[in-house]
PDB file of C-alpha atoms in Angstrom:
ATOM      1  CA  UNK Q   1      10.695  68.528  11.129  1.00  0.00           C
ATOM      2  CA  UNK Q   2       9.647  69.467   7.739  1.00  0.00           C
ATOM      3  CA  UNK Q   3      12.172  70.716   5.190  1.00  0.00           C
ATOM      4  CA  UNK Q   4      10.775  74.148   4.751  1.00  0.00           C
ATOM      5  CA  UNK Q   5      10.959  74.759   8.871  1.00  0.00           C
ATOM      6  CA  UNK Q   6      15.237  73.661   7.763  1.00  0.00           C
ATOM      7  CA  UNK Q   7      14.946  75.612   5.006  1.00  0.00           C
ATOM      8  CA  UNK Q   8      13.448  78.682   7.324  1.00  0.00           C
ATOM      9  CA  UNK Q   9      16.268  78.234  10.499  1.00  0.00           C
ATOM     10  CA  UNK Q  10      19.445  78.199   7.570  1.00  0.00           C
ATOM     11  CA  UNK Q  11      18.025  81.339   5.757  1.00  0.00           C
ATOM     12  CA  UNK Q  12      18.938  83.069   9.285  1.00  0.00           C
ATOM     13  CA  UNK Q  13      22.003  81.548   9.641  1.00  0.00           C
ATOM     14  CA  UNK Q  14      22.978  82.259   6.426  1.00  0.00           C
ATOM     15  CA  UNK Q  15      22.438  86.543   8.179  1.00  0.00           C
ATOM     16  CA  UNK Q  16      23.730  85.475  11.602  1.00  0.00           C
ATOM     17  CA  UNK Q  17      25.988  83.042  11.548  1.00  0.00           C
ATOM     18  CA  UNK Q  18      24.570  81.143  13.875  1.00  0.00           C
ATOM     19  CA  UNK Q  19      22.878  77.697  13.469  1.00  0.00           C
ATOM     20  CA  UNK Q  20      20.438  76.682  16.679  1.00  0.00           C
ATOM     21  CA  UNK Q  21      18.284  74.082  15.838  1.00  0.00           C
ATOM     22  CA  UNK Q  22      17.728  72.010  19.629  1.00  0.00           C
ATOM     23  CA  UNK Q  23      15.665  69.365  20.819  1.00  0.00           C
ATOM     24  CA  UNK Q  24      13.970  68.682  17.811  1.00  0.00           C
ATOM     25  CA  UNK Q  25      14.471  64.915  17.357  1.00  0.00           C
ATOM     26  CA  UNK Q  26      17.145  64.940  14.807  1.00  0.00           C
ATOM     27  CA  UNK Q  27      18.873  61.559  14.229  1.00  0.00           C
ATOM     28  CA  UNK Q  28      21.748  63.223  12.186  1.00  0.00           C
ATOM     29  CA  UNK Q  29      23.905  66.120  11.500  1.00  0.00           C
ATOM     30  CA  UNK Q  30      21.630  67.917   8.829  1.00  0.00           C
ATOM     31  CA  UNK Q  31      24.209  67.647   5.205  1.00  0.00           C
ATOM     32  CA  UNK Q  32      22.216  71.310   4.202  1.00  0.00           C
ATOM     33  CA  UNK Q  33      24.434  72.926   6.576  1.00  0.00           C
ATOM     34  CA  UNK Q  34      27.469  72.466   4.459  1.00  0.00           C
ATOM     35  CA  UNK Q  35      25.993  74.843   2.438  1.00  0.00           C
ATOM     36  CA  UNK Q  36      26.654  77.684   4.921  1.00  0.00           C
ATOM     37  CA  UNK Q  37      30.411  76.109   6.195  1.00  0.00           C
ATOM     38  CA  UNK Q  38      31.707  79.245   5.137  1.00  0.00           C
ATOM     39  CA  UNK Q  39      29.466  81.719   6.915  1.00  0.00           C
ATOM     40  CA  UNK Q  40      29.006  79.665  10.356  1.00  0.00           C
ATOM     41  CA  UNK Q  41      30.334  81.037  13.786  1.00  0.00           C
ATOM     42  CA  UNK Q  42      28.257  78.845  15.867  1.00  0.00           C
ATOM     43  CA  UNK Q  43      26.599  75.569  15.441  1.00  0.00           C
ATOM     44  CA  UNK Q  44      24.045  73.965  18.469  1.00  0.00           C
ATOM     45  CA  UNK Q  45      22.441  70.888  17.892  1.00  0.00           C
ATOM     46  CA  UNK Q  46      22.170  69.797  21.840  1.00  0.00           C
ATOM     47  CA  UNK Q  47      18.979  67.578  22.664  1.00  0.00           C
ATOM     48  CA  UNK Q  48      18.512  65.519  19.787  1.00  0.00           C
ATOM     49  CA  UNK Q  49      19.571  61.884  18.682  1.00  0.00           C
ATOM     50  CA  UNK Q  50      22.560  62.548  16.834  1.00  0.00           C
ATOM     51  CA  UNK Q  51      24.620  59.267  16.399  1.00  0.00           C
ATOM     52  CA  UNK Q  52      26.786  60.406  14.496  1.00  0.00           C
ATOM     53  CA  UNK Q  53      29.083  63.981  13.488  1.00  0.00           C
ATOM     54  CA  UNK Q  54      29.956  63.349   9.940  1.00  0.00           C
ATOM     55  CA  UNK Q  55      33.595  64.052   8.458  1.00  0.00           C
ATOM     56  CA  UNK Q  56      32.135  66.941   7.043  1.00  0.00           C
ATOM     57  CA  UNK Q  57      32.214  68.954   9.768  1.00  0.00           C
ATOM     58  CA  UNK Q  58      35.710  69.781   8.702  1.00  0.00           C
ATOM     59  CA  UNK Q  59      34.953  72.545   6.369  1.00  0.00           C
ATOM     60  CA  UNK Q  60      33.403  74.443   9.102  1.00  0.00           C
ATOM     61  CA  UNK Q  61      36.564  76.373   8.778  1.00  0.00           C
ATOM     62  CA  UNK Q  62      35.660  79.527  10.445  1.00  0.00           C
ATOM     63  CA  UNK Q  63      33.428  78.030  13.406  1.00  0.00           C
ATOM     64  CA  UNK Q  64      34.102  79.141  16.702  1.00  0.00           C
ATOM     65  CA  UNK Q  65      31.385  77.502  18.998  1.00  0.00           C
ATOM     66  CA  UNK Q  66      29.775  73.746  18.273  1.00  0.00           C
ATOM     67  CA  UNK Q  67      27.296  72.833  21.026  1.00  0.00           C
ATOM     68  CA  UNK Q  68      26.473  68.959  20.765  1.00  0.00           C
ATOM     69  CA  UNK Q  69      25.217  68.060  24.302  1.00  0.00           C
ATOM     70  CA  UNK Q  70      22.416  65.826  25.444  1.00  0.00           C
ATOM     71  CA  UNK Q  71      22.599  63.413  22.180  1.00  0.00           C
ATOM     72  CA  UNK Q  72      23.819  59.802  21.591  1.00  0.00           C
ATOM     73  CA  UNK Q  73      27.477  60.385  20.011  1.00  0.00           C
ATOM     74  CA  UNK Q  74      29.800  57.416  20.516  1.00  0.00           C
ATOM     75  CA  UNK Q  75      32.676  58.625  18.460  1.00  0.00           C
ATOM     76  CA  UNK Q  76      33.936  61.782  17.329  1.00  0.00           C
ATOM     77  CA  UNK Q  77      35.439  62.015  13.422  1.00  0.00           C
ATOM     78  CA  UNK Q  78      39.282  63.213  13.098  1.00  0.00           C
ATOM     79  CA  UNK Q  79      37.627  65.838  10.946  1.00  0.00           C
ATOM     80  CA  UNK Q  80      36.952  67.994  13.809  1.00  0.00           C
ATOM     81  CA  UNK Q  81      40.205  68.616  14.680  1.00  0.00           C
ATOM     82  CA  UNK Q  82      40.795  70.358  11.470  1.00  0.00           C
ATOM     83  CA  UNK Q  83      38.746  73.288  12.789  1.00  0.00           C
ATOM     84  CA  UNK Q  84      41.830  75.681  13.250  1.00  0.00           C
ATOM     85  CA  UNK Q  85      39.225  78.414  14.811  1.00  0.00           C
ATOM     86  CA  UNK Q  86      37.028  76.658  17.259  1.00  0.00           C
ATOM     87  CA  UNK Q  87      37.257  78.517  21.035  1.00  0.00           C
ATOM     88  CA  UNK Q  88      34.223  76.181  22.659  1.00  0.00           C
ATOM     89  CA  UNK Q  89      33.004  72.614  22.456  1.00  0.00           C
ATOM     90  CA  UNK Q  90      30.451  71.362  24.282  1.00  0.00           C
ATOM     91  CA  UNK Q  91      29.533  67.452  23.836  1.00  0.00           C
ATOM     92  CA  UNK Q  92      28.075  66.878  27.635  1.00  0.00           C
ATOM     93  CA  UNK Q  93      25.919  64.065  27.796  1.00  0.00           C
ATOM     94  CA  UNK Q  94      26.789  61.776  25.267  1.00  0.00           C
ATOM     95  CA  UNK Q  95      28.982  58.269  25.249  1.00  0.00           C
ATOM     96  CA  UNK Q  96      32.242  59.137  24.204  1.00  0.00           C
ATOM     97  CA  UNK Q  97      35.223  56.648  25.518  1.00  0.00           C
ATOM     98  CA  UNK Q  98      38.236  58.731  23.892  1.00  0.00           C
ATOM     99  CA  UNK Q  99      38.474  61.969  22.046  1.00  0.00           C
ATOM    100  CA  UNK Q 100      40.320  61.166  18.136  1.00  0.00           C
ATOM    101  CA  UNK Q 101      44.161  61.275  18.249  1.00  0.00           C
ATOM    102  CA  UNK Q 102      44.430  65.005  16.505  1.00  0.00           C
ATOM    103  CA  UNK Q 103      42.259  66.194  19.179  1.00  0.00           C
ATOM    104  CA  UNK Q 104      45.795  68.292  20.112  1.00  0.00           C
ATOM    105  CA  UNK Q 105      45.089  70.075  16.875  1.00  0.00           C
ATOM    106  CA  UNK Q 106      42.345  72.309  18.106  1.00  0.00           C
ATOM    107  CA  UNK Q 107      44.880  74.601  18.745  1.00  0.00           C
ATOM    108  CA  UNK Q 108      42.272  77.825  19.745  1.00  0.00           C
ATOM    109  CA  UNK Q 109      40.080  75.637  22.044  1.00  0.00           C
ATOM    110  CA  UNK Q 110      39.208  77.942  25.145  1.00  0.00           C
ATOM    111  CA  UNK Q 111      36.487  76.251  26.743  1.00  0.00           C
ATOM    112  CA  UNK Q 112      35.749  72.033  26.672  1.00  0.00           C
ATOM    113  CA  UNK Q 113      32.637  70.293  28.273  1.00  0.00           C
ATOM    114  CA  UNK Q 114      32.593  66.481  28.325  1.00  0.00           C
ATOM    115  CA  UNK Q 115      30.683  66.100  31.671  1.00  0.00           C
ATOM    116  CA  UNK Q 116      28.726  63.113  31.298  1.00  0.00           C
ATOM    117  CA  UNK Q 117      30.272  60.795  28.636  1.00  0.00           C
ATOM    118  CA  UNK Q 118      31.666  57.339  29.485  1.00  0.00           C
ATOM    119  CA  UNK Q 119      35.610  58.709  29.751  1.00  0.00           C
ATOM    120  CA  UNK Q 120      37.996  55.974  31.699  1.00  0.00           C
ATOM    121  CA  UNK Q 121      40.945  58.463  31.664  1.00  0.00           C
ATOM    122  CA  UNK Q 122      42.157  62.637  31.199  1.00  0.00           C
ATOM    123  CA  UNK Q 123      42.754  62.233  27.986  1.00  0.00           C
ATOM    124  CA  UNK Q 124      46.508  62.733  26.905  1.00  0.00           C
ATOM    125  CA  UNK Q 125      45.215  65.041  24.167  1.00  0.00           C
ATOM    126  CA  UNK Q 126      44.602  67.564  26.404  1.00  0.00           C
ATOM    127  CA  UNK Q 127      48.183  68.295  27.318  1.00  0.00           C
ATOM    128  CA  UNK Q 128      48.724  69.775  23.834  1.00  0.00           C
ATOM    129  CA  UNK Q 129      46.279  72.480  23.915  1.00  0.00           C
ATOM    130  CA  UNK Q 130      47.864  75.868  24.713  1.00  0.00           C
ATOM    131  CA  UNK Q 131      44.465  78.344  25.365  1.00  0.00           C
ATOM    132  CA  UNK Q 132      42.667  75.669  27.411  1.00  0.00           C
ATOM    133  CA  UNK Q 133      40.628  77.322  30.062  1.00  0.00           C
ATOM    134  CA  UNK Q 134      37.496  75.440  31.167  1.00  0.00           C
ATOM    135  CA  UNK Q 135      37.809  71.543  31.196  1.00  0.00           C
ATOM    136  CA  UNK Q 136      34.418  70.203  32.687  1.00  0.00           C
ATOM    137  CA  UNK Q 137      34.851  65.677  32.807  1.00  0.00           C
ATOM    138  CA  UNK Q 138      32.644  65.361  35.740  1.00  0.00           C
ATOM    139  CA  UNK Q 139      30.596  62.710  35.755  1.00  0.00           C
ATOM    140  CA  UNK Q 140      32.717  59.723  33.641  1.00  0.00           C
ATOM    141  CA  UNK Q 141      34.420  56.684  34.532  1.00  0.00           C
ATOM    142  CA  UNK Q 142      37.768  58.100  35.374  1.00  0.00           C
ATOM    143  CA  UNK Q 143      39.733  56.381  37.842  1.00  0.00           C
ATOM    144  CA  UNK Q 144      43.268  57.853  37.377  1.00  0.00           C
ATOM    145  CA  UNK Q 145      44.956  61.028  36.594  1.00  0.00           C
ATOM    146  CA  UNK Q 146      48.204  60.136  34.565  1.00  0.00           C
ATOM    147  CA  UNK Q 147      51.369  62.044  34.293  1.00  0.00           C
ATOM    148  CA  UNK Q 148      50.722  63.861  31.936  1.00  0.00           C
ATOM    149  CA  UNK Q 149      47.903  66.015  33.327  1.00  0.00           C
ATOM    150  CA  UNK Q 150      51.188  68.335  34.507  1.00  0.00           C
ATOM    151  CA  UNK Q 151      51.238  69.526  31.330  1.00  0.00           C
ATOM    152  CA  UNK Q 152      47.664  70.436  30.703  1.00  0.00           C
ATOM    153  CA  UNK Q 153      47.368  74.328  30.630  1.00  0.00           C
ATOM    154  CA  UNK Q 154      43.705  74.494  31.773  1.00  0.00           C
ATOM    155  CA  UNK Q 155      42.669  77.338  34.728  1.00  0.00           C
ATOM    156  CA  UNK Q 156      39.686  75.118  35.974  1.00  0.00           C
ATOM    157  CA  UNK Q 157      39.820  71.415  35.929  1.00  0.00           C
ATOM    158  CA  UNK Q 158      36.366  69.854  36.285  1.00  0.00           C
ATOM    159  CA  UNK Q 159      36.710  66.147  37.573  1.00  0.00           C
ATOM    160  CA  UNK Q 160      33.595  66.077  40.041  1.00  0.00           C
ATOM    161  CA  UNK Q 161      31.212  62.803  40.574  1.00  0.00           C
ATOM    162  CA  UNK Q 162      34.106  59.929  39.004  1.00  0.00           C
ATOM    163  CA  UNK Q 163      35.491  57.396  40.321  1.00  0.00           C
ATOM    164  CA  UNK Q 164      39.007  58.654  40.888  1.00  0.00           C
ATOM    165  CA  UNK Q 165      41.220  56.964  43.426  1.00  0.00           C
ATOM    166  CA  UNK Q 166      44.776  57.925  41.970  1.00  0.00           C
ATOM    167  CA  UNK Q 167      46.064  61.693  40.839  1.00  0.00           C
ATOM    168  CA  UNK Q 168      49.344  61.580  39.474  1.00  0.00           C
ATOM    169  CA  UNK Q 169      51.848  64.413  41.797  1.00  0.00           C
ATOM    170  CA  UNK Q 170      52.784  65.875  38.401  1.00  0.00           C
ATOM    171  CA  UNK Q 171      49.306  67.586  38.948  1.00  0.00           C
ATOM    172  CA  UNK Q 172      51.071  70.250  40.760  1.00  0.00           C
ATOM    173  CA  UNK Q 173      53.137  71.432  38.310  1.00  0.00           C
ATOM    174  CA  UNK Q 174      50.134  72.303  35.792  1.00  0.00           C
ATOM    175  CA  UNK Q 175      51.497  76.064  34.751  1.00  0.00           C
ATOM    176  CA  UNK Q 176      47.667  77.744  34.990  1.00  0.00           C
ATOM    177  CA  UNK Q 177      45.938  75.695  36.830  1.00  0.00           C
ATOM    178  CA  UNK Q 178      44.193  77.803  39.704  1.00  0.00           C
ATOM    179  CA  UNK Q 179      40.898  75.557  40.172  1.00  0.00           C
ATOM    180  CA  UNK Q 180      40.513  71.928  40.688  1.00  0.00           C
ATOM    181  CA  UNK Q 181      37.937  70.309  41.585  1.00  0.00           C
ATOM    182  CA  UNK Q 182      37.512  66.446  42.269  1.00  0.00           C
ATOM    183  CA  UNK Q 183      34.367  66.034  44.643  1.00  0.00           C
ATOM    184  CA  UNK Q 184      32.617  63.154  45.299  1.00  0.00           C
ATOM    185  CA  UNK Q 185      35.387  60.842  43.929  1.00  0.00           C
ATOM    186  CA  UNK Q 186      37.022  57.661  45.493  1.00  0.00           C
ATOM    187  CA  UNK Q 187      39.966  59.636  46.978  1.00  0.00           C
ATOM    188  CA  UNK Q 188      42.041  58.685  50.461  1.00  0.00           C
ATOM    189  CA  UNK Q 189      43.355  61.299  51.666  1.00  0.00           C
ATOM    190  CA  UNK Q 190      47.014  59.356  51.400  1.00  0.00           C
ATOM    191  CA  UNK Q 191      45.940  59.774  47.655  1.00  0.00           C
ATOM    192  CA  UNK Q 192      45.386  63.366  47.500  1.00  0.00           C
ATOM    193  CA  UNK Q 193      49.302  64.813  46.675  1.00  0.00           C
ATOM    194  CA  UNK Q 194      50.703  67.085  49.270  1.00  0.00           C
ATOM    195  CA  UNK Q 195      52.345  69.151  46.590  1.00  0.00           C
ATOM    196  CA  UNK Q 196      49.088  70.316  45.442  1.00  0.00           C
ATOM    197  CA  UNK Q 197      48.439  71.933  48.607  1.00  0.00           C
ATOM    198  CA  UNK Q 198      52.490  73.087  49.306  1.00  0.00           C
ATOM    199  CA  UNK Q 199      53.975  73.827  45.962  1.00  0.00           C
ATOM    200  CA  UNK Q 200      51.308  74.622  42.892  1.00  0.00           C
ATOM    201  CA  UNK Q 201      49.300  77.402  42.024  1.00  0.00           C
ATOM    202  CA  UNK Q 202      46.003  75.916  42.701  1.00  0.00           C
ATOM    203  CA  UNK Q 203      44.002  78.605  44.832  1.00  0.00           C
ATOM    204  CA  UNK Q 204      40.634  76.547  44.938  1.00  0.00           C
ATOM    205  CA  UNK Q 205      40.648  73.330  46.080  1.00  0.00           C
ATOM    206  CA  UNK Q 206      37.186  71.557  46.033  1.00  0.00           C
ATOM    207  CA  UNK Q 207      37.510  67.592  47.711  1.00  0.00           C
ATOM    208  CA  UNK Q 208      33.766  67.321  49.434  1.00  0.00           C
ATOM    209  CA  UNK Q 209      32.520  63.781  49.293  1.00  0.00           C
ATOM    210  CA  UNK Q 210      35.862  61.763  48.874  1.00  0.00           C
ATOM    211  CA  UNK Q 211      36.953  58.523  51.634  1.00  0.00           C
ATOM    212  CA  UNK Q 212      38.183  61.495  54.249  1.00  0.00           C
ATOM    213  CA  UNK Q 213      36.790  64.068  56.480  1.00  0.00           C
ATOM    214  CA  UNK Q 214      37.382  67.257  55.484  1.00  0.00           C
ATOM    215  CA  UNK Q 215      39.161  68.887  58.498  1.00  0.00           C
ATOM    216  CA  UNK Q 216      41.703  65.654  57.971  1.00  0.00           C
ATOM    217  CA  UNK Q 217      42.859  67.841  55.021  1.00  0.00           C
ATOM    218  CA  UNK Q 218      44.012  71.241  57.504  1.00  0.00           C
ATOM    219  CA  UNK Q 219      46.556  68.857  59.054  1.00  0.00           C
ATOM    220  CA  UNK Q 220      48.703  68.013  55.783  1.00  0.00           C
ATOM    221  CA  UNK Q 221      51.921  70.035  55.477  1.00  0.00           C
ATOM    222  CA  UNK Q 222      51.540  72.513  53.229  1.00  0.00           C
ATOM    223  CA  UNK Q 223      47.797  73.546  53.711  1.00  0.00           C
ATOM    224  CA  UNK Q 224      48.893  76.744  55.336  1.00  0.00           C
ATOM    225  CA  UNK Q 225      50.251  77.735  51.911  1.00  0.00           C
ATOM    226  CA  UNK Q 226      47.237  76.773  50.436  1.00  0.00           C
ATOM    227  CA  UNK Q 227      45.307  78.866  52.901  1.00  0.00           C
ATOM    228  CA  UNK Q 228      47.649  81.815  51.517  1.00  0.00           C
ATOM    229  CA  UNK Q 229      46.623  81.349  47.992  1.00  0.00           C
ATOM    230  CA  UNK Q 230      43.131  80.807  48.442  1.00  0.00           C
ATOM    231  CA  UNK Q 231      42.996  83.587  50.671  1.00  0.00           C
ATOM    232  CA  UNK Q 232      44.581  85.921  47.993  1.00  0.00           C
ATOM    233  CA  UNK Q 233      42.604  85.006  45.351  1.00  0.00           C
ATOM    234  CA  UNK Q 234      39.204  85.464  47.273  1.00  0.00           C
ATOM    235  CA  UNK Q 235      39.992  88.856  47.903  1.00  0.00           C
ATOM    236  CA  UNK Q 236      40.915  89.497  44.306  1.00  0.00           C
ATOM    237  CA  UNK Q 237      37.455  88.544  43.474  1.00  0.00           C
ATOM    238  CA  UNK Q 238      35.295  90.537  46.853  1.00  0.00           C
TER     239      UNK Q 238
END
């Protein structure tokens, strides 16, 4: 892509606020754009070959959405976590292992997609973030959910198509959590915690394609107050 066609795409972002610039074959995070961190709401670069975010990204002080799916990130700079305003990331579809240690920092973070990376674990991170909604990991490497997934604030937890076989009981105590879903896992049904079903606030259960039939799971005590919840909620939404 030719300079003036760069030139062309930040002359309306400069008006909008918004930087799209997708599946274009870019190998890194055009530098130009620092140009514009003041004046930049939203940033997608998903579908290109991005290898790297640079530290940088940073100064985009006053972004609120950053769109990175589909490209070859391996690591993610501490720099992002300075960005006090951001409300949605989306990095699906790259190789990230771990998220940087200030992830916890992203204090406004609504909405986080990392469906498709190479995550071994929930990362700890997570637990820290009060305005969590969305968390989409499906499709990783995790095996576990540790303890401290209890204190994750999230309303939908996204752990479809891994390799789960252990979920910590402290699960159940997560204060929001109304949807979880963990189909197509490695999950006995001696695995799944009862307490999920009998004492948390989780209203939509979603366990299709685990190492147990589903009717198995109408027979554990506490699926009647499950049913309640569910129930509820379902009419909420008719």
């Amino acid at each position: 892509m030719g300079n003036s066609a760069l030139k062309a795409h930040l002359e309306t972002a400069q008006k909008t606020g918004v930087f799209q610039l997708t599946g274009k074959g870019l190998a890194e995070f055009p530098e130009d754009l620092q140009k514009l961190a003041s004046n930049l709401r939203t940033i997608d670069l998903s579908n290109n070959k991005i290898e790297l975010l640079p530290p940088l990204i940073g100064k985009f002080s006053f972004l609120k959405s950053l769109a990175l799916n589909n490209n070859k990130l391996t690591v993610l700079p501490e720099e992002l976590c300075k960005l006090k305003k951001l409300e949605t990331l989306h990095l699906n579809g790259n190789y990230l292992r771990q998220l940087p240690a200030a992830f916890g920092q992203l204090s406004a973070l609504k909405t986080l997609s990392l469906s498709g990376n190479q995550l071994r674990t929930v990362p700890t991170q997570l637990s820290g973030l009060r305005h969590l909604d969305v968390v989409d990991l499906s499709r990783n490497q995790i095996q576990n959910v540790p303890d401290t997934v209890g204190e994750l604030q999230a309303i939908e937890l996204n752990l479809n198509q891994n390799q789960i076989s252990q979920i910590s009981v402290q699960i159940s105590h997560c204060p929001r959590l109304k949807v979880l879903r963990l189909e197509e896992n490695c999950l006995e049904l001696s695995m799944l915690p009862q307490s999920i079903l009998s004492d948390s606030q989780i209203s939509l259960l979603a366990v299709e394609g685990n190492l147990f039939e589903i009717k198995k799971l109408r027979e554990l005590e506490g699926y009647d107050k499950y049913m309640e919840r569910f129930t509820a909620t379902k009419k909420k939404f008719a």
